[in-house]
Coordinates of C-alpha atoms in Angstrom, one line a residue:
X693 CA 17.5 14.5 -7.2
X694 CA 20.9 13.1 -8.8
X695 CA 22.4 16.6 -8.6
X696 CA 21.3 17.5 -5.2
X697 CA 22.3 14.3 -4.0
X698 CA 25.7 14.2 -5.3
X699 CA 26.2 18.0 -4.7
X700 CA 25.7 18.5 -0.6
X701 CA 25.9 14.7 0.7
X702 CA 27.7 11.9 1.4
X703 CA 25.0 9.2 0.0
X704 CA 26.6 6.8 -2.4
X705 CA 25.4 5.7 -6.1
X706 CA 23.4 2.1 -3.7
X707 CA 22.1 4.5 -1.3
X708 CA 21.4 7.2 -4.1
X709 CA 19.3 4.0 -6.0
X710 CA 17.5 2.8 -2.9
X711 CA 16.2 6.8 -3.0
X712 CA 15.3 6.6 -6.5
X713 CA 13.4 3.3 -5.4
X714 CA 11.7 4.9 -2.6
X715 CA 10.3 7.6 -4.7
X716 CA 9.0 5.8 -7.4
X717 CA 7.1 3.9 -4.2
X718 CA 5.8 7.1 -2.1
X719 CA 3.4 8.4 -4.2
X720 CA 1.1 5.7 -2.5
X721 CA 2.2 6.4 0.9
X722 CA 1.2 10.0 0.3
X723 CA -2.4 9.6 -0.8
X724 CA -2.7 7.0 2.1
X725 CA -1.8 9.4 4.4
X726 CA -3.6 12.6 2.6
X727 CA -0.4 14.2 3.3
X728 CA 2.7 16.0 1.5
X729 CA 6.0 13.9 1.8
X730 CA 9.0 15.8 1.3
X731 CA 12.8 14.0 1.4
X732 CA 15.2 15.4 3.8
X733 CA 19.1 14.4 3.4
X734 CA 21.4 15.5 5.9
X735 CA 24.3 17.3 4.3
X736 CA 27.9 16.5 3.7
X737 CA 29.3 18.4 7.0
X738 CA 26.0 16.9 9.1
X739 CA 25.2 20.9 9.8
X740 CA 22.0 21.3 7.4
X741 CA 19.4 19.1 5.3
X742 CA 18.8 19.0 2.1
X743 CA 15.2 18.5 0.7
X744 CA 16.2 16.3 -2.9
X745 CA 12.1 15.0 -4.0
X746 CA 8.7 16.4 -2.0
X747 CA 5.2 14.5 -3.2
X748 CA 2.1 16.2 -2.6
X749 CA -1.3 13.6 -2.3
X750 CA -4.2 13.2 -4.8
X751 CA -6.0 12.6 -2.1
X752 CA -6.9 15.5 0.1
X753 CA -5.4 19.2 0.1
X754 CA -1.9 20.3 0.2
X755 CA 0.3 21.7 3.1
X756 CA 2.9 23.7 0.7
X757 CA 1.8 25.6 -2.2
X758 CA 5.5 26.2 -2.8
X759 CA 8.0 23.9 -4.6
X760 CA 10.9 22.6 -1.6
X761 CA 13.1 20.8 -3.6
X762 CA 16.4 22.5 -3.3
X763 CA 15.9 24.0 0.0
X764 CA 18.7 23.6 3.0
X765 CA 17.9 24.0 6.3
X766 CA 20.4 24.3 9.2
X767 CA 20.5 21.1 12.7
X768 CA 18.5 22.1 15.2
X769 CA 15.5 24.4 12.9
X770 CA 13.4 21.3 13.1
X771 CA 13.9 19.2 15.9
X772 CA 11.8 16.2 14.7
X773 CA 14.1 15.9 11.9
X774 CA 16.7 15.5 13.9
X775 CA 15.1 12.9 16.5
X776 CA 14.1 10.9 13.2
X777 CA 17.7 10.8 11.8
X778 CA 19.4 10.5 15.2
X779 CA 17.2 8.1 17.1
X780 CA 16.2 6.1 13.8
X781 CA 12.1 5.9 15.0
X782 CA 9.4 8.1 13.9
X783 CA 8.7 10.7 15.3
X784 CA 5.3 12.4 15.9
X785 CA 5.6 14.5 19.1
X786 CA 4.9 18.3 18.7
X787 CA 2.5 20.9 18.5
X788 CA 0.6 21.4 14.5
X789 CA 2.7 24.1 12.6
X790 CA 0.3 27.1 11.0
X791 CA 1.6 27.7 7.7
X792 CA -0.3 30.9 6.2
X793 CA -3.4 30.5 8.3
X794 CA -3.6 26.6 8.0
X795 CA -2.7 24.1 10.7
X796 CA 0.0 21.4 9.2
X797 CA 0.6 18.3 11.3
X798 CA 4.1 17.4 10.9
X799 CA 5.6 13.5 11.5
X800 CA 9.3 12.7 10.5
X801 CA 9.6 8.9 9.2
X802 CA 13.6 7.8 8.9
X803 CA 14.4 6.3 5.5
X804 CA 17.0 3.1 6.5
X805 CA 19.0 1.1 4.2
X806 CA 21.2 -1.7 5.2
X807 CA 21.1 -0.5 9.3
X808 CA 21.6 3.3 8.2
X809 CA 19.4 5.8 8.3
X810 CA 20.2 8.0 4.9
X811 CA 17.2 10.7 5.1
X812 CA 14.2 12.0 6.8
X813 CA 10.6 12.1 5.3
X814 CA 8.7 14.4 6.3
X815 CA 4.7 14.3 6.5
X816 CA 2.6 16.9 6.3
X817 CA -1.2 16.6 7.1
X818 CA -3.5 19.7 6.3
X819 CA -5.4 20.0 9.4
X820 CA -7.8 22.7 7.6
X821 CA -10.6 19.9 6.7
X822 CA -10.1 17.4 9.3
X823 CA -13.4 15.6 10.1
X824 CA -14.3 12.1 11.5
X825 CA -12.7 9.6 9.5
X826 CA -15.0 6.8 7.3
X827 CA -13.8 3.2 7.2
X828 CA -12.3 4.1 4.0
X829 CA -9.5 6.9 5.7
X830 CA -9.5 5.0 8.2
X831 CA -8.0 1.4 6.4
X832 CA -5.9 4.0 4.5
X833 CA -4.4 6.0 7.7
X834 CA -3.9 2.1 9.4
X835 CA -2.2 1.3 5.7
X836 CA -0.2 4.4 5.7
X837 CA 1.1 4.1 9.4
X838 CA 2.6 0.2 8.4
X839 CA 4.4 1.5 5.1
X840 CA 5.5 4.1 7.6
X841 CA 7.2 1.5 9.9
X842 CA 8.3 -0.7 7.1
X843 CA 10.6 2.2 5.9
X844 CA 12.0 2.9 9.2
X845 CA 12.8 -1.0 9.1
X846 CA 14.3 -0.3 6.1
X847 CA 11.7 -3.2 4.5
X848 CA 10.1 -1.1 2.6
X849 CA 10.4 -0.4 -0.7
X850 CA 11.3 -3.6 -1.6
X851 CA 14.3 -3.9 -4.0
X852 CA 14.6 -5.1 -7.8
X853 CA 10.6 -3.8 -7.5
X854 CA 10.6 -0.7 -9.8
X855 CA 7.2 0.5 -10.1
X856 CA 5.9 2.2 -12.8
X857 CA 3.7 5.1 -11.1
X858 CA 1.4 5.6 -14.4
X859 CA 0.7 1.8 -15.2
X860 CA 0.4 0.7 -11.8
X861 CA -3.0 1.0 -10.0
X862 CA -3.1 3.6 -7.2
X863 CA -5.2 3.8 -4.0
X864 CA -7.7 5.7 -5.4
X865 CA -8.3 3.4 -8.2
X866 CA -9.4 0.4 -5.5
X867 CA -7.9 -1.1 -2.5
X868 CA -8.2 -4.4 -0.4
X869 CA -7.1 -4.9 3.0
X870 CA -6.0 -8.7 4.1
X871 CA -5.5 -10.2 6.9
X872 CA -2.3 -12.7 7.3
X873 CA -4.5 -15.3 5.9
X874 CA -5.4 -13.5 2.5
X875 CA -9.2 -12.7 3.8
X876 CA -10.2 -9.7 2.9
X877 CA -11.3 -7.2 5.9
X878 CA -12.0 -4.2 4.2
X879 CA -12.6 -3.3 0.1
X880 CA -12.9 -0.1 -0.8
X881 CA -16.0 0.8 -3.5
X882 CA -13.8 1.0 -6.6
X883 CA -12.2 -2.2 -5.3
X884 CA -15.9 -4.0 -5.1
X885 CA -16.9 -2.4 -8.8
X886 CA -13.9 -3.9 -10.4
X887 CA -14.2 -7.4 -8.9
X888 CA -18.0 -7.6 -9.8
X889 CA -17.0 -6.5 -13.2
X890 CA -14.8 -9.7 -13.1
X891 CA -18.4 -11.9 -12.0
X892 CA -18.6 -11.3 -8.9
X893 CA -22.2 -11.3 -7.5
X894 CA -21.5 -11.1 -3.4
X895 CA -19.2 -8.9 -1.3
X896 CA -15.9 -9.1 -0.7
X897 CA -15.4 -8.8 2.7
X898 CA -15.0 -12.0 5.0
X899 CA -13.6 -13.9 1.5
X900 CA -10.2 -15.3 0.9
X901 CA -9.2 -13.1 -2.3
X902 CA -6.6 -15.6 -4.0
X903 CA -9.3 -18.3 -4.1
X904 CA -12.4 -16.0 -5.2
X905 CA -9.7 -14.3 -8.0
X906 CA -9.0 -17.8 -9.1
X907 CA -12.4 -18.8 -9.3
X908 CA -13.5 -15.6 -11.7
X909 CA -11.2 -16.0 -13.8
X910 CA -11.6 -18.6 -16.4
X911 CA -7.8 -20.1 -16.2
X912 CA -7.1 -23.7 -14.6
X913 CA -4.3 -25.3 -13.4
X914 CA -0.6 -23.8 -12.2
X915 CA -1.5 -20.3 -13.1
X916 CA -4.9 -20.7 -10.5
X917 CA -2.0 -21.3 -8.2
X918 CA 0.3 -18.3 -8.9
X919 CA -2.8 -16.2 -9.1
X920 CA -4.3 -17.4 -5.5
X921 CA -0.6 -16.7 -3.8
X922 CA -0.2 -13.3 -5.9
X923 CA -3.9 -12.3 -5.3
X924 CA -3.6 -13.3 -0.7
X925 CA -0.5 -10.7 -1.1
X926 CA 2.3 -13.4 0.1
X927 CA 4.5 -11.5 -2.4
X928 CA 5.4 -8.1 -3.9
X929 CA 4.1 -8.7 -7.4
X930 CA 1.8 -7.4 -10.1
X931 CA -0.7 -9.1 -12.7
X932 CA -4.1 -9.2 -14.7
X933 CA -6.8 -11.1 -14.4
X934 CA -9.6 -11.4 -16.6
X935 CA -13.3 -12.8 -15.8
X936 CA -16.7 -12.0 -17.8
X937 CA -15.4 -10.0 -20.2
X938 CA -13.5 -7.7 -17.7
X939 CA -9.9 -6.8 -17.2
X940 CA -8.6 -5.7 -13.8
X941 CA -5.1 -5.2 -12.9
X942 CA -3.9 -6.4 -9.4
X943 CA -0.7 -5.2 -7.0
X944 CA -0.4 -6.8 -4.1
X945 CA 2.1 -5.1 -1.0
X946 CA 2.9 -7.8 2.5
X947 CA 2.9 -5.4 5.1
X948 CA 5.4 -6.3 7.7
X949 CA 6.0 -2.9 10.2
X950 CA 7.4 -5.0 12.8
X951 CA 9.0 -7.5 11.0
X952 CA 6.5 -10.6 10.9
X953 CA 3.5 -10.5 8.0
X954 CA 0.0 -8.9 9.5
X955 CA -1.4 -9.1 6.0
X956 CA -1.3 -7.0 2.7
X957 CA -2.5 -4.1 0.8
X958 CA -4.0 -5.2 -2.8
X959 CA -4.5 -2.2 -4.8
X960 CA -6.5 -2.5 -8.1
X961 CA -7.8 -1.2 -11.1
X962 CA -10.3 -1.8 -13.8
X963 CA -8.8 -1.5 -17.0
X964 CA -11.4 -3.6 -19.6
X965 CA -11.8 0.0 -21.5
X966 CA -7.7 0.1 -21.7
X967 CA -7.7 -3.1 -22.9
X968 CA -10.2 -3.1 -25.2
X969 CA -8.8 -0.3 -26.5
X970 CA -5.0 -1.6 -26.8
X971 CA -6.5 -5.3 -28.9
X972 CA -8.3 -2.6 -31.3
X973 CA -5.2 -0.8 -32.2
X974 CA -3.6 -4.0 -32.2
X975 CA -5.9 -5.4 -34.9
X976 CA -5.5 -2.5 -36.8
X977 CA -1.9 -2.2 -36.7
X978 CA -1.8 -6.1 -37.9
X979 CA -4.0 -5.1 -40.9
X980 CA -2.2 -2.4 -42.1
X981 CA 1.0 -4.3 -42.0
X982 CA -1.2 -7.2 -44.0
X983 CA -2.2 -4.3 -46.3
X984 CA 1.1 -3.6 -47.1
X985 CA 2.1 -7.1 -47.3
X986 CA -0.2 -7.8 -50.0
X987 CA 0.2 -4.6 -51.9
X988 CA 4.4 -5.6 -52.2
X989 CA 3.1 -8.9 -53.4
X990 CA 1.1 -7.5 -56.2
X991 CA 3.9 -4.6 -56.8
X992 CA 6.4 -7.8 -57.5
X993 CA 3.2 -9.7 -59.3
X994 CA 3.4 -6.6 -61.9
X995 CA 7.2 -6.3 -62.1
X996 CA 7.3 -10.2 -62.9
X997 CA 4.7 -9.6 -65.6
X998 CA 6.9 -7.0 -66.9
X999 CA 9.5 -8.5 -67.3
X1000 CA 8.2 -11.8 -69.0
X1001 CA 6.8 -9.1 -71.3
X1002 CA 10.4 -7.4 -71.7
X1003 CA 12.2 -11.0 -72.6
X1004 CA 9.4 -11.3 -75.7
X1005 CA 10.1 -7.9 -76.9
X1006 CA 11.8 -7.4 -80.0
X1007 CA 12.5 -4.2 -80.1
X1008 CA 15.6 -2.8 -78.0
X1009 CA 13.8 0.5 -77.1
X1010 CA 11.0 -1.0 -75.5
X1011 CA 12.8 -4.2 -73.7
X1012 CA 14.9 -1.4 -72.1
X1013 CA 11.6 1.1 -70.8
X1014 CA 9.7 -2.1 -69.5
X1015 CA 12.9 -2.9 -68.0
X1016 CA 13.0 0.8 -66.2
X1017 CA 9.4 0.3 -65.1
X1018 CA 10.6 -2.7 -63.2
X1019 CA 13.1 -1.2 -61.3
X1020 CA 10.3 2.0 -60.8
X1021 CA 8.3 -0.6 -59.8
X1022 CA 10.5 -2.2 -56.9
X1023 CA 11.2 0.6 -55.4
X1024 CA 8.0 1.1 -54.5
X1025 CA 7.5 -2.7 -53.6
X1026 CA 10.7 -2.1 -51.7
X1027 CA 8.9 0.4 -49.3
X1028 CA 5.5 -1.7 -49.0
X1029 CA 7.9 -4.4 -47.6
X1030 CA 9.4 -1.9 -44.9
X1031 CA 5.8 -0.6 -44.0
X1032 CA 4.5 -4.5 -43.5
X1033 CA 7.1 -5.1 -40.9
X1034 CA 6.8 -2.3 -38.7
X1035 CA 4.3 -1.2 -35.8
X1036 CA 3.5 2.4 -37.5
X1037 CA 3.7 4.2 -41.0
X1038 CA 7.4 5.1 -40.6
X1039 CA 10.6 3.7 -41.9
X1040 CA 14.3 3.4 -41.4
X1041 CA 15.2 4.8 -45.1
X1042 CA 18.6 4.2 -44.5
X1043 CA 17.9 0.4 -45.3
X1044 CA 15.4 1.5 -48.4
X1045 CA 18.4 3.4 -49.8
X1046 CA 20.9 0.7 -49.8
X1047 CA 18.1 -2.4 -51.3
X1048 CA 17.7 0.6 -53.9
X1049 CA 21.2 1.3 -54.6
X1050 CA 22.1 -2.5 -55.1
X1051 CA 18.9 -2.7 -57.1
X1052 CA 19.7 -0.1 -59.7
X1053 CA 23.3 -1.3 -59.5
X1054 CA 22.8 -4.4 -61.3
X1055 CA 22.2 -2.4 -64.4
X1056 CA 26.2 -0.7 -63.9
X1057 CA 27.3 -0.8 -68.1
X1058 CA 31.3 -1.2 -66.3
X1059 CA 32.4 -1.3 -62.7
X1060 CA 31.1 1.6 -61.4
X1061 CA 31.0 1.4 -57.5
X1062 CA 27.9 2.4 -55.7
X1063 CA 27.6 3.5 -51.8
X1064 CA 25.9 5.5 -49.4
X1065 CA 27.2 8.1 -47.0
X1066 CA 25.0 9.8 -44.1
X1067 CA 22.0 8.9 -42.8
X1068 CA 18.3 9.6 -43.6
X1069 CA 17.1 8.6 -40.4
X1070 CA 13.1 7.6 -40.1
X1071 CA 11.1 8.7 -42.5
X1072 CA 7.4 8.6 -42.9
X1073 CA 5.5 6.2 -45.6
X1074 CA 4.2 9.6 -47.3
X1075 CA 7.9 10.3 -47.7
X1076 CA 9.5 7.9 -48.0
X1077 CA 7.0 6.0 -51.1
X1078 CA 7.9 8.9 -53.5
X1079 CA 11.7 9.5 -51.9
X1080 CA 12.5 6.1 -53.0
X1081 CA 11.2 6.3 -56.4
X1082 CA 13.0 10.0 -57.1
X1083 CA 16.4 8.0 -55.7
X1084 CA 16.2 4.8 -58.4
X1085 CA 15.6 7.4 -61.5
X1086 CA 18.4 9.9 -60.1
X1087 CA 20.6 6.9 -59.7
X1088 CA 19.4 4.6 -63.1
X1089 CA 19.9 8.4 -64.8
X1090 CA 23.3 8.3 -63.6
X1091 CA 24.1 5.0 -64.0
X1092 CA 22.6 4.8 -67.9
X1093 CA 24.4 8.1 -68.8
X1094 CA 27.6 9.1 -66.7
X1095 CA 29.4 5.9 -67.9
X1096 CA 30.4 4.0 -70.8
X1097 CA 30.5 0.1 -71.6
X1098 CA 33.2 -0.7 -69.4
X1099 CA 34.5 2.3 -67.8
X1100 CA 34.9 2.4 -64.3
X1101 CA 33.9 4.8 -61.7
X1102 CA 32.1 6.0 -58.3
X1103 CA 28.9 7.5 -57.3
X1104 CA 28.1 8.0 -53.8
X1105 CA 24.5 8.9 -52.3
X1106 CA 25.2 11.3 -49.5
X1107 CA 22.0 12.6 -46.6
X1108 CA 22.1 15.2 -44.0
X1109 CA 19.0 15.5 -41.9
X1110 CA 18.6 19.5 -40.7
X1111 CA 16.3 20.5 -37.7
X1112 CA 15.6 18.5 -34.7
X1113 CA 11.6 17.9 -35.1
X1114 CA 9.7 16.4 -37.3
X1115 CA 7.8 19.6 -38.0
X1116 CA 10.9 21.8 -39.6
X1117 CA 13.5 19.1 -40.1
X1118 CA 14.7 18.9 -43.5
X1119 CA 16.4 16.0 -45.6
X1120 CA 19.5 17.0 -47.9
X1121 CA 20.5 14.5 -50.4
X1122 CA 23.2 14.7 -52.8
X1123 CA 24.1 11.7 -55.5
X1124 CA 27.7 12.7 -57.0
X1125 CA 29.4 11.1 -59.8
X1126 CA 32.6 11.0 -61.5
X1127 CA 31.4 10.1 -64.8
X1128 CA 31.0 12.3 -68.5
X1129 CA 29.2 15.2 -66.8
X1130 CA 26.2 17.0 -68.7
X1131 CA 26.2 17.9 -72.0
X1132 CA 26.9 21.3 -73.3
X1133 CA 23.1 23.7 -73.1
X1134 CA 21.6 20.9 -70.8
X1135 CA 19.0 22.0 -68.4
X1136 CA 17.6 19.9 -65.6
X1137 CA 14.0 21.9 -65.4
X1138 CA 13.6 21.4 -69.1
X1139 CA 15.0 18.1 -70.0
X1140 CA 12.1 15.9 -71.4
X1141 CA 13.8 12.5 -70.1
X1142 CA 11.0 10.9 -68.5
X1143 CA 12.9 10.1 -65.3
X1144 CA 13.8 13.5 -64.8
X1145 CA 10.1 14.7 -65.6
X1146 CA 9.3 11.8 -62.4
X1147 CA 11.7 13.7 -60.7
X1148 CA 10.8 17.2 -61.1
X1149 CA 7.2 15.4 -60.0
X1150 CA 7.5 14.3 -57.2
X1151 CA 10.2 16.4 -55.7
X1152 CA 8.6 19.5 -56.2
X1153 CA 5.2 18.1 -56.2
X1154 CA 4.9 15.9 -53.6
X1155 CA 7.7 15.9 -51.3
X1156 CA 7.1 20.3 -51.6
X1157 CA 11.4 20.2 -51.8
X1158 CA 13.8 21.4 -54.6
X1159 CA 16.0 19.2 -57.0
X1160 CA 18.9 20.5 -58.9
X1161 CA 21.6 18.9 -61.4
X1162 CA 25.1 20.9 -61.8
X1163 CA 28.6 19.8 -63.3
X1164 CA 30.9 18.6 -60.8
X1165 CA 33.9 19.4 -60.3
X1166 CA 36.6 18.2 -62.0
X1167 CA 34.6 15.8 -63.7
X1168 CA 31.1 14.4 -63.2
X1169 CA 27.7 15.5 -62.0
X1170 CA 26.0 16.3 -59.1
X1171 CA 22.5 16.1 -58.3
X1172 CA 21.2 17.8 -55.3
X1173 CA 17.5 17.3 -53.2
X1174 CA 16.5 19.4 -50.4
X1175 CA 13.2 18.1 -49.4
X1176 CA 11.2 18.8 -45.7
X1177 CA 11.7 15.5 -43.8
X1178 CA 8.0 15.2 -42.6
X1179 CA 5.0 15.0 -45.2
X1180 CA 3.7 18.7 -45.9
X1181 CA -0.2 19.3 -45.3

């Protein structure tokens, strides 16, 4: 609609909003009114129209089986768009159109903003199953005509009210007519299932909704209040109310054709299931963040007990391993601690890598500078567990063997995510240093260092990737990881 809009007419970026408004609105106007709407803006020059959104209803059949978004028509093709648009009123006079064999009744509605009229909307009724209307079609016709006026009044929708069409209850899902008063004069089925899911034993009909809402649900005191103005449809506004163990969600819309309040359309929708639903994976999201709470407690519980054990040692050999299983260990514990404060089993690794940089940092023999370059994005927990690990022995390897006691020097951590899904996006990681460089005959696949044995592990292993040390050049090593960026089934 942007592009259409800004393409062949003279609407501006307000009027261009109040459209966007509109449509997220019409969708209920539509099934009220068991008709196709389709938006008509006249054109830059003021020779043709411009159709920029069409809606077709969930309630009854459809009058175009083709899309018309995008189509022009020229003045004077359809003369009820042009009364709309040039006499500002709706417009209902003619003869039904037969569009491949079925009757179409067509009305034009003007949309006004501010005193101007900006487009046309045209309805479309399906005359092929016309019968005689139940009470239902009929509050829903009487419901549709009044939204009808209100947006020739240009009162309808009403502004800073952005609907969300998929969380918001439609027609279909239950509907209350009020009068000015807030008494309900007609409720549909659904609307009289949800409310006796609420408590409610008699019918609703002949009661004043805001008070019998307030009275099923078990809240008291200034909320009873907002709830019996919101419920009686004073205001545009949304909630949920909760009686009995049931959840329904309430919209109430004043209607105003003419200017002055004749009462309001509550539309509603039982959503205890949804609910219900939503506390359970609510639950289980807080317990898995608990779970991964305490398992970073005991991971830091072990690497304490390590290194008390460490201090005793007397032997430099084994202080140094029980100090290398600490740091193995806190990598991990690192990642437990990422897991327990998010909403689902994925991370942002960037901030992993850098707690596990400065981590294996402390143990620098000079002033060898660590950093990071790139980014490895979100990762998921079956990733980014054994990722994290692979990084502290690559960098501890480096770190322990690159440099001498005191000598200065760099190594940088560098990621480059590949592929834009999760299914064939891959992760390359390269740590580079300027240090001693490998020894004469060394190779990476064969080396019995224990930390590289980890790393062939869980690279190749685990993350299903490949790892590879060379000599870098002029001085140094580099280690290189290519590794899919989602775990591997």
């Amino acid at each position: 609609m942007n592009d259409l809009v800004r393409q062949h007419t003279a609407l501006s970026e307000t009027d261009l909003e109040w459209l966007h408004l509109l449509v997220s609105e019409w969708q209920l106007l539509s099934d009220l009114s068991f008709a196709d709407l389709v938006l008509w803006v006249p054109t830059l020059d003021g020779t043709r129209y411009v159709s920029v959104a069409q809606m077709r209803p969930n309630t009854g059949p459809t009058s175009y089986q083709d899309d018309m978004v995008g189509h022009l028509v020229p003045r004077g093709r359809r003369p009820l768009l042009d009364a709309a648009l040039d006499e500002g009123r709706i417009v209902r006079e003619g003869d039904p159109e037969w569009r491949e064999e079925v009757p179409v009744r067509v009305e034009s509605i003007p949309v006004r903003r501010e005193g101007r009229v900006l487009g046309v909307i045209a309805r479309n009724t399906n005359l092929l199953t016309v019968r005689t209307p139940s009470r239902l079609e009929l509050t829903y016709l009487q419901s549709a005509s009044d939204l009808a006026q209100m947006i020739a009044a240009g009162s309808f929708p009403f502004p800073g009210q952005q609907v969300d069409m998929d969380a918001s209850p439609r027609a279909g899902d239950g509907l209350m007519r009020l009068d000015a008063d807030g008494v309900v004069t007609y409720a549909s089925p659904n609307a009289l299932s949800a409310y006796h899911r609420l408590g409610l034993a008699a019918d609703l009909v002949g009661q004043h909704l805001g008070t019998t809402t307030a009275e099923l649900a078990p809240t008291r005191g200034p909320v009873d209040e907002a709830i019996v103005k919101l419920a009686s449809g004073w205001a545009p506004r949304e909630t949920e109310v909760e009686g009995n163990g049931g959840v329904i969600q309430l919209r109430a819309i004043p209607l105003k054709p003419k200017g002055t309040r004749i009462g309001s359309l509550v539309l509603c929708r039982d959503v205890t299931e949804l609910r219900r639903r939503e506390r359970e994976l609510i639950t289980k999201d807080a317990t898995i963040r608990e779970i991964h709470h305490r398992v970073k407690n005991n991971l830091q519980t072990v690497a304490a007990l390590l290194r008390l054990q460490a201090r005793r040692m007397d032997s430099e050999g084994g202080r140094e391993a029980l100090n290398e299983a600490v740091r193995r260990v806190g990598s991990i514990a690192i990642v437990h601690e990422t897991l327990s404060q998010n909403l689902d089993e994925r991370v942002e690794f960037d901030e992993i890598a850098d707690r596990v940089i400065a981590m294996v940092a402390e143990i620098s023999p000079g002033k060898v500078e660590c950093r990071r370059t790139g980014r490895f994005g979100i990762l998921d927990a079956e990733v980014a567990t054994p990722l994290s690990m692979v990084l502290t022995e690559i960098l501890q390897n480096a770190l322990e063997h690159a440099f001498t006691q005191g000598e200065g020097g760099r190594v940088e951590v560098s990621a480059l995510r590949t592929g834009s899904g999760r299914a064939d996006g891959r992760l390359l990681i390269t740590v580079l240093d300027d240090g001693s460089g490998l020894p004469e005959g060394f190779d990476p696949q064969r080396a019995g260092n224990l930390g590289l044995q980890i790393v062939r592990t869980l690279v190749e292993g685990e993350l299903g990737g490949t790892f590879d040390m060379l000599r870098a050049e002029p001085r140094g090593t580099k280690v290189v990881l290519d590794i899919p960026a989602s775990p591997q089934k």
